[in-house]
């Protein structure tokens, strides 16, 4: 089998890259470890930056997003007895779109299914060979048959636990990581959202977030210990704790109901440098992980895709290898800025069990500064709606 670009991983990164390359006449094969249904069963955040929306439009995959997505011009931020609204629209002229990642992935699979592009599901034993050559290959087993795919380039879009990152020699890689001493207990409930915009709350009992998927499907999170399991919390205990952590006006009107999904996510910051090795390029979670506070995981995968597809277009359409030579350097500049924002916002909004009394004082001072200073709010809003690519 031969193609121009092998994309390892059929999550949002791989599918978005595949769809845009297809539009520009570049042939791809996507190889995915799971089934499509399994990929689509994942419940993930969906706060889309303006840049991501533009990429989906470019991929001709934004129709449902525009008809079913929610435009949010701001968010509420609460701490202690204070609650204020960060007005993205007024501060930046931009908004964000709330549209579940699962739906983005579904739309991308539907679009790819309408093309003649090859997608191999339930692949096993994926291995990358000759990444430093001009004729790399990807070997795998599919339906019990061993296959080798010849290609020009490999996009490692296979997430944190994929094979791509570790195909870069350990002595070449530098990995930066921060593990946070808390997690997020999240539930999905078929209840109306408590507010039309998100509510981020730093209460003295811990962080809470009120979000949504649509007008009848709400997504809520509370900070929890990394030693807890979802089974440690009944629905009633979750709702009672959430009410203690959000402003009383919202706690009073919160509509509760049975959880249809309940899970705990650990929080980590992670970056791998470089994001390429010869003709292997890492995109998305394969290269970096952020704590979910700023909803930057999916959006940073999108900016990686933007830099990589432009580099590949330059190569195939203009014969220039400038973009593919500089992909890692260019992508990392924005990756590290979104890492900073995600780390800053997470540190600002959580009760860190290891923090000193001084740290706690500085956290409140930072929140006070954000609430009262237009420049601080503009800086946060620009990060939240998405820094330029
Ligand atoms: N071979 C083939 N596919 C693989 C392999 C492998 N060895 N290992 C992993 N995969 C697949 C996974 O099954 C998954 O479908 O790669 C895909 C990676 O998708 P994601 O983990 O969603 O990563 P990405 O596409 O970069 O999207 C990043 O998704 O996980 C969220 O928070 C993350 O929002 C961020 C976004
Ligand atoms: C979500 O809706 O799951 C969500 C929204 C915003 C975040 C994190 C998660 O910052």
Tab-separated table of C-alpha atoms and ligand atoms in Angstrom:
chain	number	residue	atom	x	y	z
A	1	UNK	CA	0.000	0.000	0.000
A	2	UNK	CA	1.293	3.514	-0.757
A	3	UNK	CA	0.051	6.991	0.154
A	4	UNK	CA	1.466	10.484	0.582
A	5	UNK	CA	0.732	10.931	4.307
A	6	UNK	CA	0.000	8.188	6.836
A	7	UNK	CA	-1.988	9.552	9.778
A	8	UNK	CA	-1.681	7.411	12.892
A	9	UNK	CA	-4.769	8.028	15.049
A	10	UNK	CA	-8.389	8.638	14.078
A	11	UNK	CA	-9.200	11.172	16.799
A	12	UNK	CA	-9.910	14.859	16.153
A	13	UNK	CA	-6.281	15.709	15.249
A	14	UNK	CA	-5.899	12.956	12.691
A	15	UNK	CA	-9.315	13.410	11.145
A	16	UNK	CA	-9.026	17.198	10.866
A	17	UNK	CA	-5.603	16.894	9.230
A	18	UNK	CA	-6.864	14.188	6.882
A	19	UNK	CA	-9.891	16.207	5.837
A	20	UNK	CA	-7.962	19.378	5.049
A	21	UNK	CA	-5.208	17.506	3.174
A	22	UNK	CA	-7.866	15.675	1.180
A	23	UNK	CA	-9.429	18.984	0.206
A	24	UNK	CA	-6.055	20.034	-1.196
A	25	UNK	CA	-5.662	16.810	-3.152
A	26	UNK	CA	-3.129	15.187	-0.825
A	27	UNK	CA	-3.693	11.459	-0.330
A	28	UNK	CA	-3.844	10.118	3.223
A	29	UNK	CA	-4.452	6.843	5.036
A	30	UNK	CA	-5.731	7.040	8.619
A	31	UNK	CA	-4.906	4.051	10.825
A	32	UNK	CA	-6.911	3.851	14.065
A	33	UNK	CA	-6.468	1.357	16.900
A	34	UNK	CA	-10.107	1.342	17.992
A	35	UNK	CA	-13.464	1.054	16.239
A	36	UNK	CA	-15.208	4.210	15.073
A	37	UNK	CA	-17.958	3.679	17.646
A	38	UNK	CA	-15.379	3.462	20.426
A	39	UNK	CA	-13.730	6.697	19.306
A	40	UNK	CA	-17.138	8.379	19.196
A	41	UNK	CA	-18.024	7.139	22.673
A	42	UNK	CA	-15.448	9.394	24.309
A	43	UNK	CA	-16.940	12.296	26.329
A	44	UNK	CA	-14.645	15.295	25.948
A	45	UNK	CA	-14.772	19.071	26.343
A	46	UNK	CA	-15.939	21.171	23.452
A	47	UNK	CA	-15.094	24.846	23.822
A	48	UNK	CA	-13.811	25.740	20.372
A	49	UNK	CA	-11.522	28.676	19.685
A	50	UNK	CA	-12.128	30.906	16.691
A	51	UNK	CA	-9.129	29.354	14.928
A	52	UNK	CA	-10.515	25.852	15.290
A	53	UNK	CA	-13.898	26.964	13.908
A	54	UNK	CA	-12.093	28.429	10.890
A	55	UNK	CA	-10.237	25.164	10.304
A	56	UNK	CA	-13.483	23.189	10.453
A	57	UNK	CA	-14.985	25.628	7.933
A	58	UNK	CA	-11.952	25.098	5.716
A	59	UNK	CA	-12.503	21.353	6.045
A	60	UNK	CA	-16.173	21.819	5.011
A	61	UNK	CA	-17.156	20.311	8.376
A	62	UNK	CA	-18.727	23.267	10.177
A	63	UNK	CA	-22.407	23.126	9.090
A	64	UNK	CA	-23.707	21.289	12.175
A	65	UNK	CA	-21.345	23.293	14.382
A	66	UNK	CA	-22.954	26.512	13.160
A	67	UNK	CA	-26.503	25.166	13.458
A	68	UNK	CA	-26.159	23.348	16.798
A	69	UNK	CA	-23.171	24.974	18.508
A	70	UNK	CA	-23.576	27.692	21.132
A	71	UNK	CA	-21.765	30.999	20.738
A	72	UNK	CA	-20.494	32.191	24.103
A	73	UNK	CA	-19.432	35.827	24.422
A	74	UNK	CA	-18.188	35.451	27.976
A	75	UNK	CA	-17.941	33.334	31.100
A	76	UNK	CA	-18.590	33.809	34.811
A	77	UNK	CA	-15.726	33.522	37.264
A	78	UNK	CA	-16.516	33.139	40.940
A	79	UNK	CA	-14.322	33.142	44.041
A	80	UNK	CA	-15.249	33.618	47.707
A	81	UNK	CA	-18.276	35.952	47.685
A	82	UNK	CA	-17.281	37.536	44.356
A	83	UNK	CA	-18.602	36.690	40.908
A	84	UNK	CA	-17.692	38.596	37.752
A	85	UNK	CA	-18.193	38.106	34.047
A	86	UNK	CA	-15.263	38.000	31.638
A	87	UNK	CA	-16.656	39.516	28.447
A	88	UNK	CA	-14.617	37.945	25.613
A	89	UNK	CA	-16.605	39.781	22.929
A	90	UNK	CA	-16.060	43.230	24.404
A	91	UNK	CA	-12.414	42.569	25.267
A	92	UNK	CA	-11.300	40.797	22.081
A	93	UNK	CA	-14.100	41.098	19.526
A	94	UNK	CA	-14.248	37.287	19.496
A	95	UNK	CA	-16.323	34.544	21.060
A	96	UNK	CA	-15.952	30.802	21.597
A	97	UNK	CA	-18.251	28.071	20.334
A	98	UNK	CA	-19.502	25.354	22.697
A	99	UNK	CA	-19.879	22.157	20.653
A	100	UNK	CA	-18.889	18.744	21.999
A	101	UNK	CA	-15.621	17.204	20.789
A	102	UNK	CA	-17.559	14.004	20.148
A	103	UNK	CA	-19.713	15.923	17.647
A	104	UNK	CA	-16.629	17.424	15.996
A	105	UNK	CA	-15.209	13.918	15.602
A	106	UNK	CA	-18.529	12.613	14.313
A	107	UNK	CA	-18.699	15.370	11.689
A	108	UNK	CA	-15.133	14.688	10.602
A	109	UNK	CA	-15.781	10.950	10.260
A	110	UNK	CA	-18.929	11.664	8.256
A	111	UNK	CA	-16.974	13.941	5.917
A	112	UNK	CA	-14.145	11.441	5.504
A	113	UNK	CA	-16.681	8.705	4.801
A	114	UNK	CA	-17.902	10.677	1.791
A	115	UNK	CA	-14.430	10.625	0.243
A	116	UNK	CA	-12.440	7.743	-1.195
A	117	UNK	CA	-9.777	8.176	1.501
A	118	UNK	CA	-8.756	4.979	3.314
A	119	UNK	CA	-9.336	4.557	7.044
A	120	UNK	CA	-8.210	1.341	8.726
A	121	UNK	CA	-9.879	0.605	12.082
A	122	UNK	CA	-8.780	-1.829	14.786
A	123	UNK	CA	-5.211	-1.850	13.569
A	124	UNK	CA	-2.596	-3.536	15.753
A	125	UNK	CA	1.186	-3.598	16.090
A	126	UNK	CA	1.635	-0.203	14.439
A	127	UNK	CA	5.322	0.540	13.931
A	128	UNK	CA	7.143	3.403	12.252
A	129	UNK	CA	10.221	2.695	10.142
A	130	UNK	CA	12.798	4.928	8.453
A	131	UNK	CA	11.318	8.168	9.799
A	132	UNK	CA	14.653	9.907	9.084
A	133	UNK	CA	14.626	8.830	5.454
A	134	UNK	CA	12.693	10.290	2.525
A	135	UNK	CA	10.741	7.020	2.254
A	136	UNK	CA	9.350	6.208	5.701
A	137	UNK	CA	6.954	3.315	6.193
A	138	UNK	CA	4.309	2.286	8.692
A	139	UNK	CA	3.779	-1.414	9.369
A	140	UNK	CA	0.701	-2.810	11.101
A	141	UNK	CA	-1.665	-5.727	11.353
A	142	UNK	CA	-5.192	-5.214	10.051
A	143	UNK	CA	-7.821	-7.944	10.067
A	144	UNK	CA	-5.100	-10.433	10.869
A	145	UNK	CA	-3.004	-9.422	7.849
A	146	UNK	CA	0.374	-7.742	8.198
A	147	UNK	CA	0.614	-4.625	6.022
A	148	UNK	CA	3.308	-2.071	5.248
A	149	UNK	CA	2.355	1.376	3.989
A	150	UNK	CA	4.947	3.323	1.972
A	151	UNK	CA	4.578	7.089	2.340
A	152	UNK	CA	6.288	10.480	2.171
A	153	UNK	CA	5.309	11.641	5.670
A	154	UNK	CA	3.831	10.298	8.907
A	155	UNK	CA	1.536	12.365	11.154
A	156	UNK	CA	1.567	11.007	14.705
A	157	UNK	CA	-1.951	11.913	15.850
A	158	UNK	CA	-2.238	8.929	18.158
A	159	UNK	CA	-2.616	10.699	21.482
A	160	UNK	CA	-0.635	10.474	24.698
A	161	UNK	CA	-0.547	6.669	24.740
A	162	UNK	CA	0.247	6.201	21.063
A	163	UNK	CA	3.420	4.894	19.424
A	164	UNK	CA	4.500	8.036	17.608
A	165	UNK	CA	6.117	10.081	20.378
A	166	UNK	CA	8.172	7.139	21.617
A	167	UNK	CA	9.269	6.430	18.043
A	168	UNK	CA	11.440	9.515	18.474
A	169	UNK	CA	14.615	8.237	20.203
A	170	UNK	CA	14.621	8.918	23.963
A	171	UNK	CA	17.980	10.640	23.705
A	172	UNK	CA	16.468	13.109	21.244
A	173	UNK	CA	13.314	13.854	23.254
A	174	UNK	CA	12.987	16.253	26.177
A	175	UNK	CA	9.730	15.844	28.072
A	176	UNK	CA	8.416	18.484	30.492
A	177	UNK	CA	5.685	17.448	32.931
A	178	UNK	CA	3.730	18.746	35.898
A	179	UNK	CA	1.266	16.501	37.759
A	180	UNK	CA	-1.387	18.422	39.734
A	181	UNK	CA	-2.310	17.108	43.216
A	182	UNK	CA	-6.040	16.937	42.393
A	183	UNK	CA	-8.422	15.657	39.742
A	184	UNK	CA	-11.788	16.537	38.217
A	185	UNK	CA	-14.880	14.469	38.999
A	186	UNK	CA	-17.216	15.095	36.088
A	187	UNK	CA	-20.799	14.103	35.393
A	188	UNK	CA	-23.089	14.356	32.421
A	189	UNK	CA	-26.801	14.821	33.198
A	190	UNK	CA	-29.871	15.196	30.997
A	191	UNK	CA	-30.793	18.449	32.733
A	192	UNK	CA	-30.905	22.057	31.495
A	193	UNK	CA	-27.670	23.998	32.080
A	194	UNK	CA	-27.737	26.158	35.220
A	195	UNK	CA	-26.560	29.163	33.193
A	196	UNK	CA	-26.354	30.073	29.501
A	197	UNK	CA	-22.586	30.562	29.869
A	198	UNK	CA	-19.949	28.581	31.753
A	199	UNK	CA	-19.276	29.206	35.435
A	200	UNK	CA	-15.733	28.661	36.737
A	201	UNK	CA	-15.684	28.708	40.534
A	202	UNK	CA	-12.829	28.675	43.040
A	203	UNK	CA	-14.567	28.053	46.359
A	204	UNK	CA	-12.762	27.358	49.628
A	205	UNK	CA	-14.014	23.770	49.235
A	206	UNK	CA	-12.406	23.444	45.811
A	207	UNK	CA	-12.898	24.141	42.124
A	208	UNK	CA	-16.203	23.649	40.299
A	209	UNK	CA	-17.222	24.155	36.675
A	210	UNK	CA	-20.706	24.394	35.204
A	211	UNK	CA	-20.765	23.623	31.483
A	212	UNK	CA	-23.078	22.085	28.921
A	213	UNK	CA	-23.377	20.084	25.688
A	214	UNK	CA	-26.809	21.474	24.669
A	215	UNK	CA	-29.947	22.937	26.270
A	216	UNK	CA	-30.900	19.541	27.696
A	217	UNK	CA	-27.478	18.090	28.481
A	218	UNK	CA	-25.279	19.566	31.198
A	219	UNK	CA	-21.693	18.867	32.112
A	220	UNK	CA	-20.481	19.620	35.668
A	221	UNK	CA	-17.126	19.133	37.377
A	222	UNK	CA	-15.846	19.403	40.931
A	223	UNK	CA	-12.239	19.222	42.048
A	224	UNK	CA	-11.538	15.972	43.861
A	225	UNK	CA	-8.627	14.107	45.401
A	226	UNK	CA	-6.483	12.032	43.055
A	227	UNK	CA	-7.135	9.069	45.385
A	228	UNK	CA	-10.898	9.091	44.847
A	229	UNK	CA	-12.936	7.045	42.376
A	230	UNK	CA	-16.304	7.865	40.788
A	231	UNK	CA	-17.824	5.131	42.951
A	232	UNK	CA	-16.921	7.175	46.032
A	233	UNK	CA	-19.589	9.684	45.027
A	234	UNK	CA	-23.314	9.151	44.788
A	235	UNK	CA	-25.160	11.534	42.494
A	236	UNK	CA	-26.746	13.239	45.509
A	237	UNK	CA	-23.343	13.749	47.131
A	238	UNK	CA	-22.063	15.252	43.880
A	239	UNK	CA	-24.975	17.663	43.536
A	240	UNK	CA	-24.769	18.708	47.192
A	241	UNK	CA	-21.051	19.448	46.862
A	242	UNK	CA	-21.479	21.288	43.578
A	243	UNK	CA	-24.115	23.533	45.183
A	244	UNK	CA	-21.674	24.368	47.989
A	245	UNK	CA	-19.050	25.470	45.474
A	246	UNK	CA	-21.013	27.701	43.085
A	247	UNK	CA	-22.638	31.094	43.768
A	248	UNK	CA	-25.861	30.694	45.765
A	249	UNK	CA	-28.077	32.229	43.056
A	250	UNK	CA	-27.070	29.353	40.777
A	251	UNK	CA	-27.058	26.703	43.490
A	252	UNK	CA	-30.692	27.585	44.208
A	253	UNK	CA	-31.775	27.110	40.604
A	254	UNK	CA	-29.596	24.128	39.755
A	255	UNK	CA	-31.693	21.352	38.160
A	256	UNK	CA	-30.300	17.999	39.290
A	257	UNK	CA	-30.872	14.581	37.813
A	258	UNK	CA	-29.277	11.134	37.435
A	259	UNK	CA	-25.761	11.082	35.999
A	260	UNK	CA	-25.525	9.353	32.619
A	261	UNK	CA	-21.744	9.477	32.777
A	262	UNK	CA	-19.459	9.905	35.776
A	263	UNK	CA	-15.655	9.882	35.624
A	264	UNK	CA	-12.532	11.282	37.199
A	265	UNK	CA	-9.790	12.881	35.101
A	266	UNK	CA	-6.296	13.507	36.472
A	267	UNK	CA	-4.705	16.855	35.679
A	268	UNK	CA	-1.312	17.108	34.082
A	269	UNK	CA	0.769	19.449	31.940
A	270	UNK	CA	3.069	17.714	29.462
A	271	UNK	CA	5.144	18.795	26.472
A	272	UNK	CA	7.504	16.774	24.281
A	273	UNK	CA	10.273	18.537	22.393
A	274	UNK	CA	10.878	18.227	19.503
A	275	UNK	CA	7.494	17.535	17.887
A	276	UNK	CA	9.113	15.952	14.840
A	277	UNK	CA	11.779	13.425	13.919
A	278	UNK	CA	12.709	13.393	10.267
A	279	UNK	CA	9.442	12.922	8.395
A	280	UNK	CA	7.434	11.978	11.519
A	281	UNK	CA	5.395	14.877	12.906
A	282	UNK	CA	3.532	14.818	16.241
A	283	UNK	CA	0.121	16.506	16.480
A	284	UNK	CA	-2.188	17.006	19.446
A	285	UNK	CA	-2.100	14.824	22.533
A	286	UNK	CA	0.757	12.777	21.057
A	287	UNK	CA	2.963	15.798	21.776
A	288	UNK	CA	1.314	17.652	24.646
A	289	UNK	CA	-1.319	17.477	27.370
A	290	UNK	CA	-2.896	20.363	29.269
A	291	UNK	CA	-5.106	20.429	32.382
A	292	UNK	CA	-8.700	20.851	31.099
A	293	UNK	CA	-9.291	24.152	32.931
A	294	UNK	CA	-8.771	26.303	29.867
A	295	UNK	CA	-10.241	23.758	27.426
A	296	UNK	CA	-7.045	23.955	25.348
A	297	UNK	CA	-6.437	20.284	24.517
A	298	UNK	CA	-8.531	20.092	21.384
A	299	UNK	CA	-7.716	23.678	20.406
A	300	UNK	CA	-3.958	23.134	20.593
A	301	UNK	CA	-4.343	19.988	18.489
A	302	UNK	CA	-6.017	22.254	15.922
A	303	UNK	CA	-3.119	24.722	15.810
A	304	UNK	CA	-0.683	21.810	15.341
A	305	UNK	CA	-2.826	20.668	12.410
A	306	UNK	CA	-2.767	24.198	10.987
A	307	UNK	CA	1.044	24.373	11.008
A	308	UNK	CA	1.465	20.827	9.680
A	309	UNK	CA	-1.019	21.038	6.823
A	310	UNK	CA	0.483	24.322	5.648
A	311	UNK	CA	3.966	22.790	5.784
A	312	UNK	CA	2.808	19.803	3.722
A	313	UNK	CA	1.055	22.047	1.204
A	314	UNK	CA	4.253	24.072	0.782
A	315	UNK	CA	6.135	20.839	0.110
A	316	UNK	CA	3.690	19.318	-2.356
A	317	UNK	CA	2.459	22.474	-4.094
A	318	UNK	CA	5.523	24.755	-4.012
A	319	UNK	CA	8.361	22.259	-3.596
A	320	UNK	CA	9.524	24.043	-0.462
A	321	UNK	CA	10.639	22.123	2.618
A	322	UNK	CA	10.886	25.230	4.829
A	323	UNK	CA	7.621	24.438	6.602
A	324	UNK	CA	8.392	20.793	7.263
A	325	UNK	CA	11.852	21.695	8.521
A	326	UNK	CA	10.433	24.254	10.978
A	327	UNK	CA	7.161	22.582	12.000
A	328	UNK	CA	8.250	21.659	15.527
A	329	UNK	CA	9.771	25.053	16.274
A	330	UNK	CA	6.706	26.886	14.948
A	331	UNK	CA	4.118	24.637	16.640
A	332	UNK	CA	5.925	24.660	19.995
A	333	UNK	CA	5.868	28.463	20.195
A	334	UNK	CA	2.058	28.404	20.415
A	335	UNK	CA	1.921	25.109	22.367
A	336	UNK	CA	4.011	26.616	25.167
A	337	UNK	CA	1.811	29.722	25.339
A	338	UNK	CA	-1.313	27.564	25.721
A	339	UNK	CA	0.527	25.439	28.289
A	340	UNK	CA	1.261	28.598	30.249
A	341	UNK	CA	-2.349	29.744	30.126
A	342	UNK	CA	-3.681	26.312	31.132
A	343	UNK	CA	-1.222	26.093	34.030
A	344	UNK	CA	-1.971	29.679	35.143
A	345	UNK	CA	-5.764	29.261	34.992
A	346	UNK	CA	-5.560	25.882	36.780
A	347	UNK	CA	-3.355	27.350	39.529
A	348	UNK	CA	-5.733	30.310	39.866
A	349	UNK	CA	-8.933	28.294	40.206
A	350	UNK	CA	-8.067	25.267	42.342
A	351	UNK	CA	-7.508	24.780	46.067
A	352	UNK	CA	-4.067	23.220	46.071
A	353	UNK	CA	-3.692	20.933	49.104
A	354	UNK	CA	0.044	21.635	49.088
A	355	UNK	CA	-0.238	25.420	48.962
A	356	UNK	CA	1.053	27.581	51.785
A	357	UNK	CA	-0.990	30.341	53.454
A	358	UNK	CA	1.065	32.837	51.451
A	359	UNK	CA	0.228	30.990	48.217
A	360	UNK	CA	-3.458	31.181	49.149
A	361	UNK	CA	-3.156	34.907	49.739
A	362	UNK	CA	-1.465	35.425	46.374
A	363	UNK	CA	-4.184	33.381	44.647
A	364	UNK	CA	-6.881	35.676	46.030
A	365	UNK	CA	-4.803	38.738	45.121
A	366	UNK	CA	-4.480	37.410	41.549
A	367	UNK	CA	-8.242	36.881	41.365
A	368	UNK	CA	-8.855	40.365	42.765
A	369	UNK	CA	-6.479	41.821	40.169
A	370	UNK	CA	-8.257	39.907	37.382
A	371	UNK	CA	-11.671	41.053	38.594
A	372	UNK	CA	-10.650	44.711	38.833
A	373	UNK	CA	-8.184	45.250	35.991
A	374	UNK	CA	-9.230	45.591	32.354
A	375	UNK	CA	-5.749	44.759	31.036
A	376	UNK	CA	-5.649	41.557	33.071
A	377	UNK	CA	-9.090	40.615	31.773
A	378	UNK	CA	-8.070	41.371	28.179
A	379	UNK	CA	-4.987	39.171	28.526
A	380	UNK	CA	-7.082	36.302	29.861
A	381	UNK	CA	-9.799	36.771	27.249
A	382	UNK	CA	-7.261	36.738	24.392
A	383	UNK	CA	-5.916	33.417	25.649
A	384	UNK	CA	-9.369	31.963	26.204
A	385	UNK	CA	-10.759	32.783	22.721
A	386	UNK	CA	-7.480	31.608	21.184
A	387	UNK	CA	-4.110	33.182	20.452
A	388	UNK	CA	-3.373	33.733	16.749
A	389	UNK	CA	-1.836	30.850	14.782
B	1	LIG	N1	-2.290	3.041	16.445
B	1	LIG	C1	-3.401	3.626	15.902
B	1	LIG	N2	-4.196	4.486	16.588
B	1	LIG	C2	-3.849	4.761	17.863
B	1	LIG	C3	-2.706	4.198	18.478
B	1	LIG	C4	-1.915	3.309	17.710
B	1	LIG	N3	-0.822	2.748	18.226
B	1	LIG	N4	-2.644	4.684	19.767
B	1	LIG	C5	-3.695	5.515	19.922
B	1	LIG	N5	-4.430	5.556	18.795
B	1	LIG	C6	-5.655	6.336	18.548
B	1	LIG	C7	-6.607	6.396	19.729
B	1	LIG	O1	-7.476	5.280	19.736
B	1	LIG	C8	-7.348	7.702	19.456
B	1	LIG	O2	-8.530	7.486	18.700
B	1	LIG	O3	-5.266	7.670	18.318
B	1	LIG	C9	-6.362	8.532	18.628
B	1	LIG	C10	-5.836	9.731	19.408
B	1	LIG	O4	-6.934	10.602	19.653
B	1	LIG	P1	-6.945	11.582	20.945
B	1	LIG	O5	-6.378	10.862	22.098
B	1	LIG	O6	-8.326	12.168	21.047
B	1	LIG	O7	-5.899	12.735	20.599
B	1	LIG	P2	-6.024	13.910	19.532
B	1	LIG	O8	-6.643	13.460	18.257
B	1	LIG	O9	-4.692	14.552	19.521
B	1	LIG	O10	-7.092	14.921	20.160
B	1	LIG	C11	-6.738	15.726	21.221
B	1	LIG	O11	-8.629	14.833	22.302
B	1	LIG	O12	-8.087	13.463	24.067
B	1	LIG	C12	-8.583	14.684	23.733
B	1	LIG	O13	-8.068	16.154	25.506
B	1	LIG	C13	-7.689	15.741	24.229
B	1	LIG	O14	-9.063	17.427	23.497
B	1	LIG	C14	-7.852	16.762	23.208
B	1	LIG	C15	-8.003	16.039	21.933
B	2	LIG	C1	-16.594	20.836	29.228
B	2	LIG	O1	-17.673	21.295	28.806
B	2	LIG	O2	-16.377	19.611	29.356
B	2	LIG	C2	-15.503	21.819	29.601
B	2	LIG	C3	-15.694	23.167	29.348
B	2	LIG	C4	-14.696	24.084	29.683
B	2	LIG	C5	-13.532	23.625	30.275
B	2	LIG	C6	-13.339	22.265	30.528
B	2	LIG	C7	-14.329	21.358	30.188
B	2	LIG	O3	-12.568	24.535	30.610
